[in-house]
Tab-separated table of C-alpha atoms in Angstrom:
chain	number	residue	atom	x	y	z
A	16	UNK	CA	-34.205	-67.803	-41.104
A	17	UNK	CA	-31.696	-68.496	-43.458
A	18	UNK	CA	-33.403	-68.957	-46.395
A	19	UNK	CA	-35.255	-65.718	-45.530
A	20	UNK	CA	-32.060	-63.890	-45.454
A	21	UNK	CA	-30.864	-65.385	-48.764
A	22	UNK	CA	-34.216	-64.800	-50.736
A	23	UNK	CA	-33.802	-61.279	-49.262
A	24	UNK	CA	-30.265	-60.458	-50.370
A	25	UNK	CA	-31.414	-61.783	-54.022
A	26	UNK	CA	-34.721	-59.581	-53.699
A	27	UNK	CA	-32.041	-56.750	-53.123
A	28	UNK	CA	-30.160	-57.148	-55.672
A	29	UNK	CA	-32.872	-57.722	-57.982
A	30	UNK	CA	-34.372	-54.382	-57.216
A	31	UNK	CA	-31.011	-52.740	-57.797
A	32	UNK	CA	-30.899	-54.014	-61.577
A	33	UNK	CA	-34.468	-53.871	-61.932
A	34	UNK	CA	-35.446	-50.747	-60.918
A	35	UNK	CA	-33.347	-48.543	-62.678
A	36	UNK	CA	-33.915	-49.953	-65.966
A	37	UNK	CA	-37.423	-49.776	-65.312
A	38	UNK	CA	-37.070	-46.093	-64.404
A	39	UNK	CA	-35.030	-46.005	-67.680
A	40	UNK	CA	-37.520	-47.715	-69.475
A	41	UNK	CA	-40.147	-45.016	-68.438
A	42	UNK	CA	-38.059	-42.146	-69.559
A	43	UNK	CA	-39.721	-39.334	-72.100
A	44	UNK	CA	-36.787	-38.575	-73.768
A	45	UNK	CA	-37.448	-42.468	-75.465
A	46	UNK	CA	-40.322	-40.946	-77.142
A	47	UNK	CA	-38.086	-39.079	-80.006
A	48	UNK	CA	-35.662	-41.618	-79.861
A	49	UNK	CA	-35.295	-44.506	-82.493
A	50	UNK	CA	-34.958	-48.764	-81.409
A	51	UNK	CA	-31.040	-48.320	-82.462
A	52	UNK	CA	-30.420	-45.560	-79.584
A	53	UNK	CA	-32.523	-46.955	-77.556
A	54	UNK	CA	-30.947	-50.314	-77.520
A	55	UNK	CA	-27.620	-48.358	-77.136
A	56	UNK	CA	-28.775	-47.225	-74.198
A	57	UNK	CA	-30.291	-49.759	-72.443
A	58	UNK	CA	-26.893	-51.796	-72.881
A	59	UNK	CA	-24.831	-49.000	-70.954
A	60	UNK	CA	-27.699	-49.685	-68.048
A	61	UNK	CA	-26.686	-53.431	-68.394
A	62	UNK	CA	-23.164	-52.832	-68.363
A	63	UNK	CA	-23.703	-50.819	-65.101
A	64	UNK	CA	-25.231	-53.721	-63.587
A	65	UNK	CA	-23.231	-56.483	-64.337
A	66	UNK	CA	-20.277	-53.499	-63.224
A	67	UNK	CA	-22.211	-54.770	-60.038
A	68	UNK	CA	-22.923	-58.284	-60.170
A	69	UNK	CA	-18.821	-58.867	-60.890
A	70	UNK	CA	-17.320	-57.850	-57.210
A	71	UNK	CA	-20.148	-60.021	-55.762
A	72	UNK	CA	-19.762	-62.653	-57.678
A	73	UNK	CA	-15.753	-62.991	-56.679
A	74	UNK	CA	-16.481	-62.550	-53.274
A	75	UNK	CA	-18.774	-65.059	-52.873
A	76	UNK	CA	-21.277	-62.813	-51.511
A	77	UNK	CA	-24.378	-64.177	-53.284
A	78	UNK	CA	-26.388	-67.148	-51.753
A	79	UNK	CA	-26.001	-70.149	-53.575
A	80	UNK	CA	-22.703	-68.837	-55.111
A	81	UNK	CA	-19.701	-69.460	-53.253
A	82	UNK	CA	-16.618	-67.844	-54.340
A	83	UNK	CA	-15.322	-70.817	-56.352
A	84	UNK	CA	-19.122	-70.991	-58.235
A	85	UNK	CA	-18.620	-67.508	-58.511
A	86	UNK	CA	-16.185	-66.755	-60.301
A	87	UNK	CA	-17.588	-69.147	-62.908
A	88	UNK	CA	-20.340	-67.164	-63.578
A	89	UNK	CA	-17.875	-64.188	-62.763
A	90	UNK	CA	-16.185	-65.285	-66.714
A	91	UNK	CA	-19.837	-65.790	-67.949
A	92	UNK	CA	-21.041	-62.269	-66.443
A	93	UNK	CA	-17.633	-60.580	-68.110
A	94	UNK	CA	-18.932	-62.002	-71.442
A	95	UNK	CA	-21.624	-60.376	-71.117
A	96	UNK	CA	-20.345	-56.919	-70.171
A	97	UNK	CA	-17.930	-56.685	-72.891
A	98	UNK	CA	-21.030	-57.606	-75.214
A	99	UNK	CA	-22.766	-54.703	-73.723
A	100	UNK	CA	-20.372	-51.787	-74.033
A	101	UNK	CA	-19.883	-53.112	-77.393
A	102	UNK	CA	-23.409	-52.941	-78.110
A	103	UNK	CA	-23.756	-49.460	-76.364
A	104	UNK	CA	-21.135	-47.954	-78.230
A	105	UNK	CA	-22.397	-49.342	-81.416
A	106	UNK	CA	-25.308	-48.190	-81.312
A	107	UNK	CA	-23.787	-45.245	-80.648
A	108	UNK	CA	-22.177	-44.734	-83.288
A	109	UNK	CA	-25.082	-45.949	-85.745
A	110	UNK	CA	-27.126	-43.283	-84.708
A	111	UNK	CA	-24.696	-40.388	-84.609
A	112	UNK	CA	-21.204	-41.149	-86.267
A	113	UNK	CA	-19.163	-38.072	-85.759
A	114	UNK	CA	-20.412	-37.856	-81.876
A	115	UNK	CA	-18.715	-40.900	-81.056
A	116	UNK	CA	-15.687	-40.730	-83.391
A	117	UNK	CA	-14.799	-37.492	-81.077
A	118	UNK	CA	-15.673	-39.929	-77.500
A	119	UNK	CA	-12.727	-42.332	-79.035
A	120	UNK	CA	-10.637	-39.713	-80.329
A	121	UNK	CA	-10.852	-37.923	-77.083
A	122	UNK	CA	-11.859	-34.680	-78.855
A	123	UNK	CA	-15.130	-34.585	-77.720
A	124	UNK	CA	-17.221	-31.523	-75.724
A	125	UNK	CA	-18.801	-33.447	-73.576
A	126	UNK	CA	-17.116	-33.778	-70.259
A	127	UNK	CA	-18.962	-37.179	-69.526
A	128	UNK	CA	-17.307	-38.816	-72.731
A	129	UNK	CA	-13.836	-39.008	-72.237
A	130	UNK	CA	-14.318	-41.113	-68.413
A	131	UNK	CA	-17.146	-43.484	-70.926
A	132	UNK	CA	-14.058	-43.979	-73.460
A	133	UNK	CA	-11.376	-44.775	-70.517
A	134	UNK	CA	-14.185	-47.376	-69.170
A	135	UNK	CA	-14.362	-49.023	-72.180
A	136	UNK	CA	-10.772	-49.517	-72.866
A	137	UNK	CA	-9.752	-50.589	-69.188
A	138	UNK	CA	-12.893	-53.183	-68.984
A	139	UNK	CA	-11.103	-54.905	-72.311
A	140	UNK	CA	-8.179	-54.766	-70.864
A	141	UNK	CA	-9.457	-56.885	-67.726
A	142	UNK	CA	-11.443	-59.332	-70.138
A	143	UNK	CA	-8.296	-59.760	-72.148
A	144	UNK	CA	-5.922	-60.012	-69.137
A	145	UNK	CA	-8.684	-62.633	-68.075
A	146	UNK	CA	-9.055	-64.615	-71.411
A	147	UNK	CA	-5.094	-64.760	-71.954
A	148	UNK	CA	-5.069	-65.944	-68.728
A	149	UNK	CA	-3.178	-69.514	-69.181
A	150	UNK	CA	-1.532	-68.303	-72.123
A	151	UNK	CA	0.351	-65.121	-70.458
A	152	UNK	CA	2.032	-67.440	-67.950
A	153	UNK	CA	2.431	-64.142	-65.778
A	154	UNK	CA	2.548	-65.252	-61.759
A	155	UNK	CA	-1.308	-65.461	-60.142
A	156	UNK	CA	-0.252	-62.603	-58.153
A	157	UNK	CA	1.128	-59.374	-61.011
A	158	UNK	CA	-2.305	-61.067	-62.714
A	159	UNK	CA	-4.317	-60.515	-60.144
A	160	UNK	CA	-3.223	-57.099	-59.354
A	161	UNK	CA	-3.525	-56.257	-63.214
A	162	UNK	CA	-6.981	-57.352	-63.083
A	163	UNK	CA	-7.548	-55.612	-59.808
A	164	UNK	CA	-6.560	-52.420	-61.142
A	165	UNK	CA	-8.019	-52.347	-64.513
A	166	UNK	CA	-11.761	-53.076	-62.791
A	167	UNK	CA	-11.190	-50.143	-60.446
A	168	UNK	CA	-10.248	-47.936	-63.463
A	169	UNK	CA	-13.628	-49.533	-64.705
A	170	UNK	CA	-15.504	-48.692	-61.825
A	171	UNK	CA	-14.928	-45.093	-60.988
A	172	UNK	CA	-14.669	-43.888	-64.991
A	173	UNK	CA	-18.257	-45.805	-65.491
A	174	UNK	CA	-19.674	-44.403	-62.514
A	175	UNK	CA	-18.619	-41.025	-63.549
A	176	UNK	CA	-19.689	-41.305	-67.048
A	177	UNK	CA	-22.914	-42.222	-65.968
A	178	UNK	CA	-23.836	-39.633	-63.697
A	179	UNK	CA	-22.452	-36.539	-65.812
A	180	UNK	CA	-25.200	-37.866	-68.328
A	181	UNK	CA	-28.536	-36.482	-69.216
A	182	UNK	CA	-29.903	-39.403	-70.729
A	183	UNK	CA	-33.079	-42.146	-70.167
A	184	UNK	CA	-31.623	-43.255	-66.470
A	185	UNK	CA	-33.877	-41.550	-64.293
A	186	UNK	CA	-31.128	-39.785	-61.392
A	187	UNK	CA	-31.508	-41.033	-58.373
A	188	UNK	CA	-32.039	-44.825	-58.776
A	189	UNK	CA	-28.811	-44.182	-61.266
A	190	UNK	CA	-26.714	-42.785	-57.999
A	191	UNK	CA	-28.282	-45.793	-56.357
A	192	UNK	CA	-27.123	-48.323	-58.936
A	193	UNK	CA	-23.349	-46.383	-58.948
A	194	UNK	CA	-23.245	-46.364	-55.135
A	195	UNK	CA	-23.613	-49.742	-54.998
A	196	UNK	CA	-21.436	-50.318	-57.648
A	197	UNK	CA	-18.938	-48.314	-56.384
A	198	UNK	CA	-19.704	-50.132	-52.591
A	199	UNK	CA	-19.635	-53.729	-54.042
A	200	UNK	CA	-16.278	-53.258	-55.362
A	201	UNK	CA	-14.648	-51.512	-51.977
A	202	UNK	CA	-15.814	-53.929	-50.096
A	203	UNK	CA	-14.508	-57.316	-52.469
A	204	UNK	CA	-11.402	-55.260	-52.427
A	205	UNK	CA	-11.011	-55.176	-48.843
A	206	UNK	CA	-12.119	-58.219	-47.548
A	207	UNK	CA	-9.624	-60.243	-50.363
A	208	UNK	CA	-6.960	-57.496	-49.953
A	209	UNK	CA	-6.761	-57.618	-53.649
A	210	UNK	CA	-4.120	-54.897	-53.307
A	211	UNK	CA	-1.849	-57.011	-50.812
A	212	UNK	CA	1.233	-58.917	-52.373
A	213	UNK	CA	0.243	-62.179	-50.525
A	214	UNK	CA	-3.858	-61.681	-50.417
A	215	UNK	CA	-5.503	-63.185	-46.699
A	216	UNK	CA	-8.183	-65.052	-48.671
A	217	UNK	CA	-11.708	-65.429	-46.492
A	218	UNK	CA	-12.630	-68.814	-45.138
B	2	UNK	CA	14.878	3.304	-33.922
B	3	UNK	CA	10.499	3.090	-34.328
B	4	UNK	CA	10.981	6.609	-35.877
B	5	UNK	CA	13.558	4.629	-38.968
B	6	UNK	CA	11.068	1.866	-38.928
B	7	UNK	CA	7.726	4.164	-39.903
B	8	UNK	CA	9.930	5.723	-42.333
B	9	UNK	CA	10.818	2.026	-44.497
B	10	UNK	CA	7.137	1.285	-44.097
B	11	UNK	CA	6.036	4.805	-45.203
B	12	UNK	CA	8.686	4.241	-48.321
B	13	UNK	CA	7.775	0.764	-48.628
B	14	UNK	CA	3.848	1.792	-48.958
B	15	UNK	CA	4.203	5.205	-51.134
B	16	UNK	CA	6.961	2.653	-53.737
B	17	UNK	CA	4.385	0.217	-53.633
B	18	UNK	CA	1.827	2.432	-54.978
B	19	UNK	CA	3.535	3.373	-56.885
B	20	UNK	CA	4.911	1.042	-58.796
B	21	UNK	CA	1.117	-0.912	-58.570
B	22	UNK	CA	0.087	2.574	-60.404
B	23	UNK	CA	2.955	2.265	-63.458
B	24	UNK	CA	2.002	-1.195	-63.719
B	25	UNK	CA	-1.830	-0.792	-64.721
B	26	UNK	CA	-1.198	1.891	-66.436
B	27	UNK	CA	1.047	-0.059	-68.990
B	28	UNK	CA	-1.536	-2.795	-68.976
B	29	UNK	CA	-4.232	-0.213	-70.434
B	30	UNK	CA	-3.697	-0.660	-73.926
B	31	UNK	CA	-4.460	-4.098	-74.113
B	32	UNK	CA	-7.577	-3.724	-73.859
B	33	UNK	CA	-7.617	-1.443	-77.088
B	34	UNK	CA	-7.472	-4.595	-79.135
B	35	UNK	CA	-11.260	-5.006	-80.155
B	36	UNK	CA	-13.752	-7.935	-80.192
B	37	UNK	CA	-11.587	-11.593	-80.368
B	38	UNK	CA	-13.416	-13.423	-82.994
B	39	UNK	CA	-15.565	-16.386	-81.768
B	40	UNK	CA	-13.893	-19.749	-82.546
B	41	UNK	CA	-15.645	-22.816	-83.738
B	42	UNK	CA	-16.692	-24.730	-80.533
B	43	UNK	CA	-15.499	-28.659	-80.522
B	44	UNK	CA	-18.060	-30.897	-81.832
B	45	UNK	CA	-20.333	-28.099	-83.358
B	46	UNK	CA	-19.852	-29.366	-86.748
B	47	UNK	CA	-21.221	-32.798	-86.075
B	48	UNK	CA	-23.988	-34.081	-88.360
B	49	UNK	CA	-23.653	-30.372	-90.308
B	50	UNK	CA	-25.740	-30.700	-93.938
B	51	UNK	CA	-24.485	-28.250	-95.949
B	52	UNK	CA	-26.663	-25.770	-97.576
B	53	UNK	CA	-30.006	-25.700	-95.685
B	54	UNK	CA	-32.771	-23.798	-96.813
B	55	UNK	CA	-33.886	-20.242	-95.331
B	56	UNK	CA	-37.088	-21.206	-93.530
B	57	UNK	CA	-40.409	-19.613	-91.530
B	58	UNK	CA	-39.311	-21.742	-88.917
B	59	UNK	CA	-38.422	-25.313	-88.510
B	60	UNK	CA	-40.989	-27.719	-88.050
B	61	UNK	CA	-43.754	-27.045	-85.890
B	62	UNK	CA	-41.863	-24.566	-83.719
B	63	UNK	CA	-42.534	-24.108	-79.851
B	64	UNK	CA	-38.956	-23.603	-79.274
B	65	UNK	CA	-36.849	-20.084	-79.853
B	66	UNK	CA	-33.031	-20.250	-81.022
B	67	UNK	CA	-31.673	-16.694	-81.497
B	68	UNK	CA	-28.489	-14.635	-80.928
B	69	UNK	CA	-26.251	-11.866	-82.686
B	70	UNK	CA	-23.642	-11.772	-85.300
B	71	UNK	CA	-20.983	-8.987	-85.049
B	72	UNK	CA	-17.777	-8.192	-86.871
B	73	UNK	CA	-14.437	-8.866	-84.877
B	74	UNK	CA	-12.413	-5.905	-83.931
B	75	UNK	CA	-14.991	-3.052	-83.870
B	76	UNK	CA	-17.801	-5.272	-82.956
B	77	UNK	CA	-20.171	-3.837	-85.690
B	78	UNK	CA	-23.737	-5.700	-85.927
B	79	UNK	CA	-23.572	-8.107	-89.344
B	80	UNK	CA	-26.584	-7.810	-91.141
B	81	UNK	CA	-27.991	-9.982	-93.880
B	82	UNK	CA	-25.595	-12.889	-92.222
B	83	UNK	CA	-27.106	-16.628	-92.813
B	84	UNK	CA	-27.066	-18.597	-89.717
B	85	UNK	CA	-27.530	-22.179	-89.858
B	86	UNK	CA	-29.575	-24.554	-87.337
B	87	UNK	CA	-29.757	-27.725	-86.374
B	88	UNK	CA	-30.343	-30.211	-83.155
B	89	UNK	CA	-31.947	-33.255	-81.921
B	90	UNK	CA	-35.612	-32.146	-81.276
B	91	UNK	CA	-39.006	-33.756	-80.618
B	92	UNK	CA	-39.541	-34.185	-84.144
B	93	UNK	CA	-36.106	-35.473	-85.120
B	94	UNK	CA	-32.257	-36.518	-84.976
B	95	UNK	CA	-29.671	-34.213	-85.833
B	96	UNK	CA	-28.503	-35.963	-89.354
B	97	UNK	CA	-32.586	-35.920	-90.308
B	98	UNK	CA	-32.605	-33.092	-93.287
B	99	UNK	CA	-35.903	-31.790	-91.456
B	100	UNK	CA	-34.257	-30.762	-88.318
B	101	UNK	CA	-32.147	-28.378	-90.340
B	102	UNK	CA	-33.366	-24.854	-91.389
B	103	UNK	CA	-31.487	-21.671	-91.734
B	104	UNK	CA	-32.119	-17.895	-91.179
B	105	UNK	CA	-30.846	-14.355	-91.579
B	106	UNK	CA	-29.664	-11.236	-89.363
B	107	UNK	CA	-31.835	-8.232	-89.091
B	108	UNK	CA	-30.075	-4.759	-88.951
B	109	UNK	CA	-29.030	-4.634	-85.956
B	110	UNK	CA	-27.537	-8.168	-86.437
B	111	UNK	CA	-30.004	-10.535	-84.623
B	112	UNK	CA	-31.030	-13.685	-85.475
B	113	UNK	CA	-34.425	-15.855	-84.376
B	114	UNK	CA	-35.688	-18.895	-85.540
B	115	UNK	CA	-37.938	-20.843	-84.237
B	116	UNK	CA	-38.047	-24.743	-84.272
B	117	UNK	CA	-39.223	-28.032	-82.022
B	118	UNK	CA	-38.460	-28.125	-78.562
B	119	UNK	CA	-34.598	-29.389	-78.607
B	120	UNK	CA	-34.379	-32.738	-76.420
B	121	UNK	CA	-31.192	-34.107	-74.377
B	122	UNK	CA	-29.266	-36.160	-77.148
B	123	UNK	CA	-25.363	-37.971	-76.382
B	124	UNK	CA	-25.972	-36.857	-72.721
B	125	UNK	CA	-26.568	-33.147	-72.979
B	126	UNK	CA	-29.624	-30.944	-74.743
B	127	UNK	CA	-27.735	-28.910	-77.379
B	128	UNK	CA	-28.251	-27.182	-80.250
B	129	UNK	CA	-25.560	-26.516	-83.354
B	130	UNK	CA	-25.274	-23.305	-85.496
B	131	UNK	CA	-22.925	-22.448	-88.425
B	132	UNK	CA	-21.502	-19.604	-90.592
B	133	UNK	CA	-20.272	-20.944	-93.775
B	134	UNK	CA	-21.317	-17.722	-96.138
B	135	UNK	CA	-17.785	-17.002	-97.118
B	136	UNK	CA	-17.342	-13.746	-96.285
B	137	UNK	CA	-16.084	-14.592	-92.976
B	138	UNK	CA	-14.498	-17.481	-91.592
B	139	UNK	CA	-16.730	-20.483	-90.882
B	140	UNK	CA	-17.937	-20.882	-87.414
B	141	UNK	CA	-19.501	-23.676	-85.769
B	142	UNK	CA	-21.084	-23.236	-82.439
B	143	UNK	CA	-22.540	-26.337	-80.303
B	144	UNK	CA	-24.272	-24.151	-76.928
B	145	UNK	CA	-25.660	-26.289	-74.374
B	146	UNK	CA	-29.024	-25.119	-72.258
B	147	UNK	CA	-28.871	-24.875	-69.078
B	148	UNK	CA	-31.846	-27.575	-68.277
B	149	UNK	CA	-33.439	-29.437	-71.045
B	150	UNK	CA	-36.773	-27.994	-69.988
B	151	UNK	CA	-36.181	-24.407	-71.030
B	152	UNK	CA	-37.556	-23.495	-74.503
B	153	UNK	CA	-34.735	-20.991	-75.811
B	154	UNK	CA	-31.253	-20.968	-76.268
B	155	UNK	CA	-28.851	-18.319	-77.234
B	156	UNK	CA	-25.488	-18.186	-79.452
B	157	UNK	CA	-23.589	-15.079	-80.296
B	158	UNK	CA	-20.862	-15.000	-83.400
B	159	UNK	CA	-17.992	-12.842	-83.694
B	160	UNK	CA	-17.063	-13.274	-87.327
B	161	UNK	CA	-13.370	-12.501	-88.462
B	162	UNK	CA	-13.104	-11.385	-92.168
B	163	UNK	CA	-11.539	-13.642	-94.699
């Protein structure tokens, strides 16, 4: 019964990554678009996901990886999101330079934009606050709430950005993948009272 | 004391009217100041190539761009006004010389062109048009359609003299 339960909760999640990027992967509009773009892309849909896999991963929510594994492959799965908004805005920017020197200038006319730019800059933040770690000698707890509040600035402008775009995701598996985003996060949040000054850890 | 009551209302009402009267009536000639020229939309010069030929259409067509070109002030149809187009289409991106083709007003100051079916490019189906002839001040207009499945879009310029 168990071991149903946990291959269930890793089918789940599974079919939250992997459907919408298969959705994505169907899309028309890929047709008239070149491997550059498409890359692009396809890393904002990765970003997304590991914008998912991260809350889980410090809550210890995930079979086989308790909160102290966890966050372990929390680091790792950071890595890899900072990879992939660099890759998606590189790509980006290879395919249409002035479009996405007016996302980081803020001048741009698309409303989605500005929320994609805020994203990016708050999900460094977090991976620096996170890599300076030992070296900032700040107390666990103004850390922690840094951290906090830089991947909830992450959260809500990424979910935003996403859905205000027309682009490869198809739309409702991407409200599906931002809902659970969005849900992942609220609930690590609560259940560690990340805001609290003295967090009640779990058992 | 109902009687001296009615009779601040009654004043109240008729000053009231008055005054709402003498107030529009001052606003009226604001609206005497003519067409505001069009400004240059934010973006719409992106991936601009200056100089692009008058064309037939652009590509293999299936898709209708069009809209009007007037003078600021008295609104006057431009004619004989070169219009430039470009987007991200079925057959290519916006920087790809081939996606860019230009056209001129008719006499009553219309413009038409046709081109590929524009696609949904940096999150939004779009198309850019400029005015660069001179005459006027340079306008750049970036319209977005309303769904990415329609097959026209419109942009109107209100040019300013130089």
């Amino acid at each position: 019964m168990r071991l149903a339960r946990q291959i269930l909760i890793w089918a789940a999640l599974g079919a939250a990554i992997a459907v919408p990027i298969a959705a994505a992967a169907a899309s028309p509009l890929l047709a008239w678009r070149d491997p550059v773009y498409i890359a692009a892309g396809f890393a904002g849909i990765v970003a997304m996901a590991s914008l998912l896999l991260q809350p889980l991963l410090v809550g210890g929510y995930l079979p086989g990886l308790p909160a102290a594994r966890g966050r372990r492959v929390h680091r790792a799965i950071g890595g890899v999101l900072v990879a992939a908004v660099v890759l998606h805005v590189a790509g980006l920017w290879v395919t249409s330079p002035p479009d996405v020197v007016d996302v980081l200038l803020f001048r741009s006319p698309t409303p989605f934009s500005a929320w994609g730019a805020i994203a990016m800059w708050a999900v460094f933040g977090a991976a620096l606050l996170a890599a300076l770690r030992r070296k900032l000698r700040i107390r666990p707890q103004a850390w922690r709430l840094g951290h906090t509040a830089l991947a909830a600035v992450t959260v809500l402008c990424s979910v935003v950005h996403a859905l205000l775009i027309e682009g490869t995701m198809e739309t409702v598996s991407k409200a599906v993948l931002c809902a659970l985003v969005v849900g992942a996060a609220v609930k690590v949040a609560v259940d560690l009272k990340l805001w609290a000054i003295r967090p009640r850890r779990r058992a | 004391m109902t009687r001296s009551l009615l009779t601040r209302r009654y004043l109240l009402a008729a000053g009231g009217a008055l005054a709402a009267t003498g107030a529009s009536g001052l606003l009226v000639p604001a609206q005497a100041k003519g067409l505001a020229p069009t400004p240059s939309m934010r973006g719409g010069a992106n991936n601009y190539l200056p100089g692009a030929p008058i064309v037939e259409r652009i590509g293999g067509g299936g898709f209708w761009m069009s809209g009007t070109v007037r003078r600021a002030g008295d609104g006057a149809p431009l004619a004989g006004q070169r219009i430039q187009i470009w987007a991200h289409t079925t057959e290519g991106y916006e920087r790809d010389p081939h996606s860019h083709g230009a056209t001129l007003t008719d006499a009553n100051g219309v413009f038409r062109l046709e081109m590929p079916q524009i696609v949904p490019a940096f999150g939004q189906p779009h198309g850019h048009l400029a005015y660069d002839s001179g005459e006027f001040e340079t306008v750049f207009l970036r319209p977005v359609m309303a769904s990415s499945s329609d097959t026209s879009l419109e942009a109107h310029f209100v040019l300013k003299p130089v």
